[in-house]
GROMACS .gro file of C-alpha atoms in nm:
model
  300
    1MET     CA    1  -0.455   1.207  -0.214
    2VAL     CA    2  -0.216   1.358   0.085
    3SER     CA    3   0.014   1.646   0.103
    4THR     CA    4   0.206   1.775   0.443
    5LEU     CA    5   0.151   2.158   0.570
    6VAL     CA    6   0.525   2.114   0.768
    7SER     CA    7   0.841   2.081   0.530
    8PRO     CA    8   1.123   2.217   0.773
    9GLY     CA    9   1.343   2.042   0.483
   10GLN     CA   10   1.209   1.794   0.227
   11SER     CA   11   1.250   1.617  -0.125
   12GLN     CA   12   1.016   1.511  -0.352
   13TRP     CA   13   1.050   1.291  -0.666
   14SER     CA   14   0.855   1.001  -0.856
   15ARG     CA   15   0.870   0.649  -0.809
   16TRP     CA   16   0.720   0.341  -0.869
   17SER     CA   17   0.456   0.545  -1.093
   18THR     CA   18   0.363   0.752  -0.770
   19ASP     CA   19   0.476   1.090  -0.651
   20MET     CA   20   0.736   1.031  -0.280
   21HIS     CA   21   0.804   1.305  -0.001
   22LEU     CA   22   1.039   1.308   0.240
   23LEU     CA   23   1.068   1.528   0.520
   24VAL     CA   24   1.314   1.578   0.783
   25THR     CA   25   1.332   1.798   1.121
   26GLN     CA   26   1.685   1.847   1.047
   27PRO     CA   27   1.741   2.037   0.703
   28ALA     CA   28   2.140   1.951   0.692
   29THR     CA   29   2.055   1.589   0.721
   30LEU     CA   30   1.886   1.600   0.402
   31PRO     CA   31   2.104   1.446   0.154
   32ALA     CA   32   2.211   1.136   0.390
   33ALA     CA   33   1.833   1.083   0.462
   34ARG     CA   34   1.769   1.089   0.082
   35ALA     CA   35   2.017   0.810  -0.005
   36VAL     CA   36   1.895   0.628   0.244
   37VAL     CA   37   1.560   0.579   0.128
   38ASP     CA   38   1.676   0.532  -0.257
   39ALA     CA   39   1.877   0.254  -0.102
   40GLU     CA   40   1.577   0.106   0.094
   41LEU     CA   41   1.364   0.150  -0.219
   42ASP     CA   42   1.615  -0.024  -0.453
   43ALA     CA   43   1.614  -0.335  -0.232
   44VAL     CA   44   1.244  -0.349  -0.202
   45GLU     CA   45   1.216  -0.345  -0.557
   46THR     CA   46   1.524  -0.581  -0.621
   47ALA     CA   47   1.333  -0.822  -0.367
   48ALA     CA   48   0.971  -0.786  -0.451
   49SER     CA   49   0.879  -0.616  -0.767
   50ARG     CA   50   0.613  -0.812  -0.952
   51PHE     CA   51   0.736  -0.588  -1.286
   52ARG     CA   52   1.063  -0.700  -1.262
   53PRO     CA   53   1.223  -1.008  -1.415
   54ASP     CA   54   1.482  -1.033  -1.241
   55SER     CA   55   1.354  -0.974  -0.879
   56GLU     CA   56   1.393  -1.240  -0.617
   57ILE     CA   57   1.020  -1.259  -0.614
   58CYS     CA   58   0.970  -1.323  -0.962
   59GLY     CA   59   1.221  -1.612  -0.935
   60LEU     CA   60   0.978  -1.817  -0.713
   61ALA     CA   61   0.925  -2.123  -0.859
   62GLY     CA   62   0.560  -2.263  -0.817
   63GLY     CA   63   0.592  -2.627  -0.634
   64VAL     CA   64   1.022  -2.568  -0.529
   65ARG     CA   65   1.067  -2.454  -0.165
   66THR     CA   66   1.308  -2.120  -0.206
   67PRO     CA   67   1.556  -2.023   0.017
   68VAL     CA   68   1.453  -1.636   0.006
   69SER     CA   69   1.631  -1.325   0.181
   70PRO     CA   70   1.625  -1.188   0.489
   71LEU     CA   71   1.430  -0.881   0.313
   72LEU     CA   72   1.204  -1.106   0.133
   73ALA     CA   73   1.122  -1.306   0.427
   74HIS     CA   74   1.042  -1.005   0.594
   75LEU     CA   75   0.800  -0.843   0.331
   76ILE     CA   76   0.635  -1.210   0.285
   77GLU     CA   77   0.592  -1.221   0.689
   78ASP     CA   78   0.425  -0.871   0.678
   79ALA     CA   79   0.148  -1.005   0.383
   80LEU     CA   80   0.076  -1.348   0.556
   81ALA     CA   81   0.017  -1.154   0.867
   82ALA     CA   82  -0.185  -0.909   0.688
   83ALA     CA   83  -0.385  -1.203   0.555
   84ARG     CA   84  -0.404  -1.367   0.914
   85PHE     CA   85  -0.563  -1.050   1.085
   86THR     CA   86  -0.829  -0.940   0.776
   87ASP     CA   87  -0.917  -1.327   0.797
   88GLY     CA   88  -0.771  -1.337   0.418
   89ASP     CA   89  -0.897  -0.989   0.284
   90VAL     CA   90  -0.577  -0.848   0.264
   91ASP     CA   91  -0.400  -1.154   0.024
   92PRO     CA   92  -0.076  -1.205  -0.131
   93THR     CA   93  -0.164  -1.437  -0.371
   94VAL     CA   94  -0.379  -1.243  -0.527
   95GLY     CA   95  -0.063  -1.187  -0.839
   96SER     CA   96  -0.250  -1.455  -1.076
   97ALA     CA   97  -0.585  -1.261  -1.059
   98MET     CA   98  -0.392  -0.931  -1.102
   99ILE     CA   99  -0.302  -1.056  -1.428
  100ALA     CA  100  -0.597  -1.215  -1.516
  101LEU     CA  101  -0.736  -0.882  -1.526
  102GLY     CA  102  -0.450  -0.741  -1.694
  103TYR     CA  103  -0.231  -0.587  -1.448
  104ASP     CA  104   0.058  -0.731  -1.589
  105ARG     CA  105   0.303  -0.466  -1.574
  106ASP     CA  106   0.384  -0.135  -1.408
  107ILE     CA  107   0.083   0.096  -1.391
  108GLY     CA  108   0.251   0.374  -1.548
  109GLN     CA  109   0.332   0.142  -1.882
  110LEU     CA  110  -0.010   0.023  -1.844
  111ASP     CA  111  -0.275   0.089  -2.176
  112ARG     CA  112  -0.569   0.171  -1.994
  113MET     CA  113  -0.736   0.152  -2.314
  114GLN     CA  114  -0.604  -0.150  -2.389
  115PRO     CA  115  -0.892  -0.450  -2.334
  116ARG     CA  116  -0.726  -0.739  -2.156
  117VAL     CA  117  -0.848  -1.139  -2.185
  118ALA     CA  118  -0.709  -1.368  -1.961
  119SER     CA  119  -0.795  -1.695  -1.736
  120LEU     CA  120  -0.738  -1.703  -1.377
  121ALA     CA  121  -0.466  -1.990  -1.312
  122VAL     CA  122  -0.542  -2.041  -0.950
  123ALA     CA  123  -0.786  -1.901  -0.685
  124PRO     CA  124  -0.652  -1.689  -0.422
  125ASP     CA  125  -0.584  -1.843  -0.113
  126TRP     CA  126  -0.288  -1.719   0.107
  127SER     CA  127  -0.321  -2.012   0.347
  128MET     CA  128  -0.128  -2.219   0.048
  129VAL     CA  129   0.185  -2.037   0.112
  130GLU     CA  130   0.444  -2.221   0.308
  131PHE     CA  131   0.651  -2.016   0.472
  132ASP     CA  132   0.905  -2.093   0.775
  133GLY     CA  133   1.073  -1.747   0.766
  134ARG     CA  134   1.371  -1.841   0.558
  135THR     CA  135   1.262  -2.040   0.264
  136VAL     CA  136   0.898  -2.075   0.067
  137ARG     CA  137   0.711  -2.249  -0.136
  138LEU     CA  138   0.417  -2.185  -0.389
  139PRO     CA  139   0.174  -2.403  -0.522
  140ALA     CA  140   0.219  -2.476  -0.883
  141GLY     CA  141  -0.019  -2.148  -1.064
  142VAL     CA  142   0.058  -1.909  -0.757
  143VAL     CA  143   0.165  -1.568  -0.800
  144LEU     CA  144   0.295  -1.364  -0.536
  145ASP     CA  145   0.169  -0.999  -0.489
  146LEU     CA  146   0.271  -0.793  -0.233
  147GLY     CA  147   0.156  -0.462  -0.323
  148ALA     CA  148  -0.108  -0.450  -0.069
  149THR     CA  149   0.182  -0.442   0.202
  150ALA     CA  150   0.505  -0.337   0.063
  151LYS     CA  151   0.476  -0.005  -0.013
  152ALA     CA  152   0.359   0.062   0.351
  153ALA     CA  153   0.649  -0.166   0.517
  154ALA     CA  154   0.908   0.036   0.285
  155ALA     CA  155   0.778   0.357   0.424
  156ASP     CA  156   0.815   0.240   0.737
  157ARG     CA  157   1.142   0.067   0.765
  158CYS     CA  158   1.257   0.392   0.563
  159ALA     CA  159   1.160   0.615   0.848
  160ARG     CA  160   1.360   0.414   1.122
  161ARG     CA  161   1.631   0.377   0.896
  162VAL     CA  162   1.662   0.741   0.843
  163HIS     CA  163   1.656   0.831   1.220
  164GLY     CA  164   1.860   0.574   1.267
  165GLN     CA  165   2.139   0.703   1.048
  166THR     CA  166   2.093   1.050   1.095
  167GLY     CA  167   1.924   1.124   1.441
  168SER     CA  168   1.668   1.336   1.256
  169GLY     CA  169   1.281   1.347   1.298
  170VAL     CA  170   1.098   1.222   0.936
  171LEU     CA  171   0.819   1.242   0.743
  172VAL     CA  172   0.812   0.989   0.432
  173ASN     CA  173   0.539   0.968   0.237
  174LEU     CA  174   0.533   0.691  -0.080
  175GLY     CA  175   0.214   0.745  -0.270
  176GLY     CA  176   0.033   0.805   0.031
  177ASP     CA  177   0.184   0.542   0.251
  178ILE     CA  178   0.292   0.746   0.516
  179ALA     CA  179   0.531   0.701   0.820
  180THR     CA  180   0.736   0.915   1.084
  181ALA     CA  181   1.006   0.836   1.309
  182GLY     CA  182   1.178   1.057   1.567
  183PRO     CA  183   1.131   1.377   1.680
  184ALA     CA  184   0.808   1.556   1.502
  185PRO     CA  185   0.835   1.939   1.434
  186GLU     CA  186   0.654   2.161   1.696
  187GLY     CA  187   0.304   2.113   1.669
  188GLY     CA  188   0.368   1.727   1.474
  189TRP     CA  189   0.359   1.660   1.145
  190GLN     CA  190   0.039   1.803   0.946
  191VAL     CA  191  -0.076   1.589   0.668
  192LEU     CA  192  -0.382   1.708   0.439
  193VAL     CA  193  -0.594   1.426   0.307
  194GLN     CA  194  -0.822   1.480  -0.001
  195ASP     CA  195  -0.993   1.246  -0.189
  196THR     CA  196  -1.028   1.442  -0.486
  197ASP     CA  197  -0.989   1.842  -0.546
  198ASP     CA  198  -1.391   1.888  -0.522
  199ASP     CA  199  -1.344   1.682  -0.177
  200PRO     CA  200  -1.285   1.932   0.151
  201ALA     CA  201  -0.925   1.844   0.294
  202SER     CA  202  -0.892   1.715   0.605
  203ARG     CA  203  -0.632   1.819   0.859
  204VAL     CA  204  -0.417   1.540   1.050
  205THR     CA  205  -0.135   1.547   1.300
  206LEU     CA  206   0.084   1.272   1.321
  207GLY     CA  207   0.323   1.267   1.615
  208SER     CA  208   0.634   1.039   1.609
  209ASP     CA  209   0.667   0.681   1.538
  210ALA     CA  210   0.274   0.707   1.344
  211GLY     CA  211   0.142   0.582   1.003
  212LEU     CA  212  -0.127   0.740   0.761
  213ALA     CA  213  -0.226   0.518   0.466
  214THR     CA  214  -0.502   0.568   0.195
  215SER     CA  215  -0.686   0.341  -0.039
  216SER     CA  216  -0.866   0.413  -0.298
  217THR     CA  217  -1.075   0.231  -0.560
  218SER     CA  218  -1.084   0.589  -0.792
  219ARG     CA  219  -0.683   0.532  -0.850
  220ARG     CA  220  -0.492   0.296  -1.048
  221ARG     CA  221  -0.751   0.185  -1.286
  222TRP     CA  222  -0.781   0.062  -1.650
  223TRP     CA  223  -0.983  -0.114  -1.868
  224ASN     CA  224  -1.033  -0.491  -1.938
  225GLY     CA  225  -1.282  -0.639  -2.128
  226GLY     CA  226  -1.486  -0.298  -2.183
  227ASP     CA  227  -1.471  -0.270  -1.790
  228VAL     CA  228  -1.312  -0.074  -1.557
  229VAL     CA  229  -1.072  -0.211  -1.321
  230HIS     CA  230  -0.903  -0.097  -0.995
  231HIS     CA  231  -0.558  -0.267  -0.842
  232ILE     CA  232  -0.737  -0.355  -0.488
  233ILE     CA  233  -0.879  -0.709  -0.546
  234ASP     CA  234  -1.117  -0.911  -0.410
  235PRO     CA  235  -0.962  -1.275  -0.301
  236ARG     CA  236  -1.293  -1.447  -0.291
  237THR     CA  237  -1.396  -1.330  -0.662
  238GLY     CA  238  -1.057  -1.275  -0.791
  239ARG     CA  239  -1.217  -0.946  -0.953
  240SER     CA  240  -1.139  -0.615  -0.802
  241ALA     CA  241  -1.354  -0.490  -0.521
  242GLU     CA  242  -1.707  -0.333  -0.527
  243PRO     CA  243  -1.665   0.062  -0.555
  244VAL     CA  244  -1.860   0.106  -0.262
  245TRP     CA  245  -1.586   0.334  -0.139
  246ARG     CA  246  -1.386   0.600  -0.328
  247SER     CA  247  -1.083   0.653  -0.024
  248VAL     CA  248  -1.069   0.522   0.269
  249SER     CA  249  -0.771   0.692   0.490
  250VAL     CA  250  -0.667   0.526   0.856
  251ALA     CA  251  -0.437   0.630   1.103
  252ALA     CA  252  -0.232   0.359   1.321
  253ASP     CA  253   0.069   0.275   1.512
  254ASN     CA  254   0.287   0.231   1.188
  255CYS     CA  255   0.199   0.251   0.796
  256LEU     CA  256   0.175  -0.101   0.741
  257ALA     CA  257  -0.128  -0.134   0.966
  258ALA     CA  258  -0.288   0.146   0.858
  259ASN     CA  259  -0.263   0.042   0.489
  260THR     CA  260  -0.378  -0.347   0.616
  261ILE     CA  261  -0.688  -0.154   0.752
  262SER     CA  262  -0.771   0.063   0.484
  263THR     CA  263  -0.726  -0.223   0.240
  264ALA     CA  264  -0.938  -0.476   0.359
  265ALA     CA  265  -1.205  -0.176   0.417
  266ILE     CA  266  -1.195  -0.095   0.085
  267ILE     CA  267  -1.270  -0.485   0.037
  268ARG     CA  268  -1.536  -0.463   0.319
  269GLY     CA  269  -1.750  -0.239   0.171
  270HIS     CA  270  -2.082  -0.165   0.375
  271ARG     CA  271  -1.964  -0.389   0.654
  272ALA     CA  272  -1.602  -0.172   0.710
  273PRO     CA  273  -1.701   0.130   0.925
  274ASP     CA  274  -1.842  -0.085   1.218
  275TRP     CA  275  -1.516  -0.352   1.164
  276VAL     CA  276  -1.295  -0.049   1.157
  277ALA     CA  277  -1.498   0.155   1.435
  278ALA     CA  278  -1.446  -0.182   1.652
  279LEU     CA  279  -1.054  -0.142   1.619
  280GLY     CA  280  -1.034   0.144   1.751
  281VAL     CA  281  -0.860   0.298   1.495
  282PRO     CA  282  -0.963   0.712   1.339
  283ALA     CA  283  -1.067   0.661   0.994
  284ARG     CA  284  -1.229   0.873   0.668
  285PHE     CA  285  -1.462   0.683   0.443
  286VAL     CA  286  -1.573   0.867   0.132
  287GLU     CA  287  -1.851   0.709  -0.060
  288ARG     CA  288  -1.879   0.733  -0.446
  289ASP     CA  289  -2.128   1.054  -0.454
  290GLY     CA  290  -1.808   1.166  -0.205
  291THR     CA  291  -2.078   1.169   0.096
  292VAL     CA  292  -1.785   1.174   0.375
  293ARG     CA  293  -1.801   0.935   0.706
  294THR     CA  294  -1.567   0.913   0.955
  295VAL     CA  295  -1.504   0.704   1.310
  296GLY     CA  296  -1.240   0.628   1.562
  297GLY     CA  297  -1.204   0.998   1.608
  298TRP     CA  298  -1.088   1.097   1.317
  299PRO     CA  299  -1.053   1.488   1.288
  300GLN     CA  300  -1.340   1.706   1.182
   0.00000   0.00000   0.00000
């Protein structure tokens, strides 16, 4: 979990079954900033929510080339870029695998004690997606799930739009996906990163136009066939990634990049610290027993 220490003007609320937090350096702009964020989240949900039957993404029929809105096109482009960057670890075609594991509705509505049994229609493989920037074609049985990237992309979009429309410095926190834009407060945006209440919090300072993301195997969990599973899918198995890490937090130039790396790190397991260190970004790994490992200059 994350929390901020600097709050010149702030708004907190719940949406998408998670806590959201908006902070601005010019408190008078807060109502306008909140309106910008709400409008952007409405648009992202209408375009890309797998849990809304009326969403644009739910209208994509397998085997049919379908025009998409500019927003959904951007979100699909982000997801495919993340897949390329991670050699397929972060794969937007895991929708069928998610459904097979029982994640077929918003996590807040999911009966976590109800075992579910379903079959995987098509094995995930992002290279099957035919996308030309304006239209998309999915093979029959493939279900897009942009959850691994869309929320982080939404945080970046919200921060940029708030700054662009109000001139204020801003930090947007969408359930642990954090983006900043515009002038930071004196001393920077102070963020506490903590895996659990028993985990010593780590303080991170973010400047302007930065991103921070945490991926966790201990949240968004439910029962499936007698097993506890979580929402980060290893596309090579179609199952929840082995929980080598309880959580991975990454700081980067934007939230989408941070989230892509933290999600891939969960999937890569023991290989992840060396990979992240080679990327040169700060990261914090928490093992199952609570042991903390940092790379890339993450503050101690």
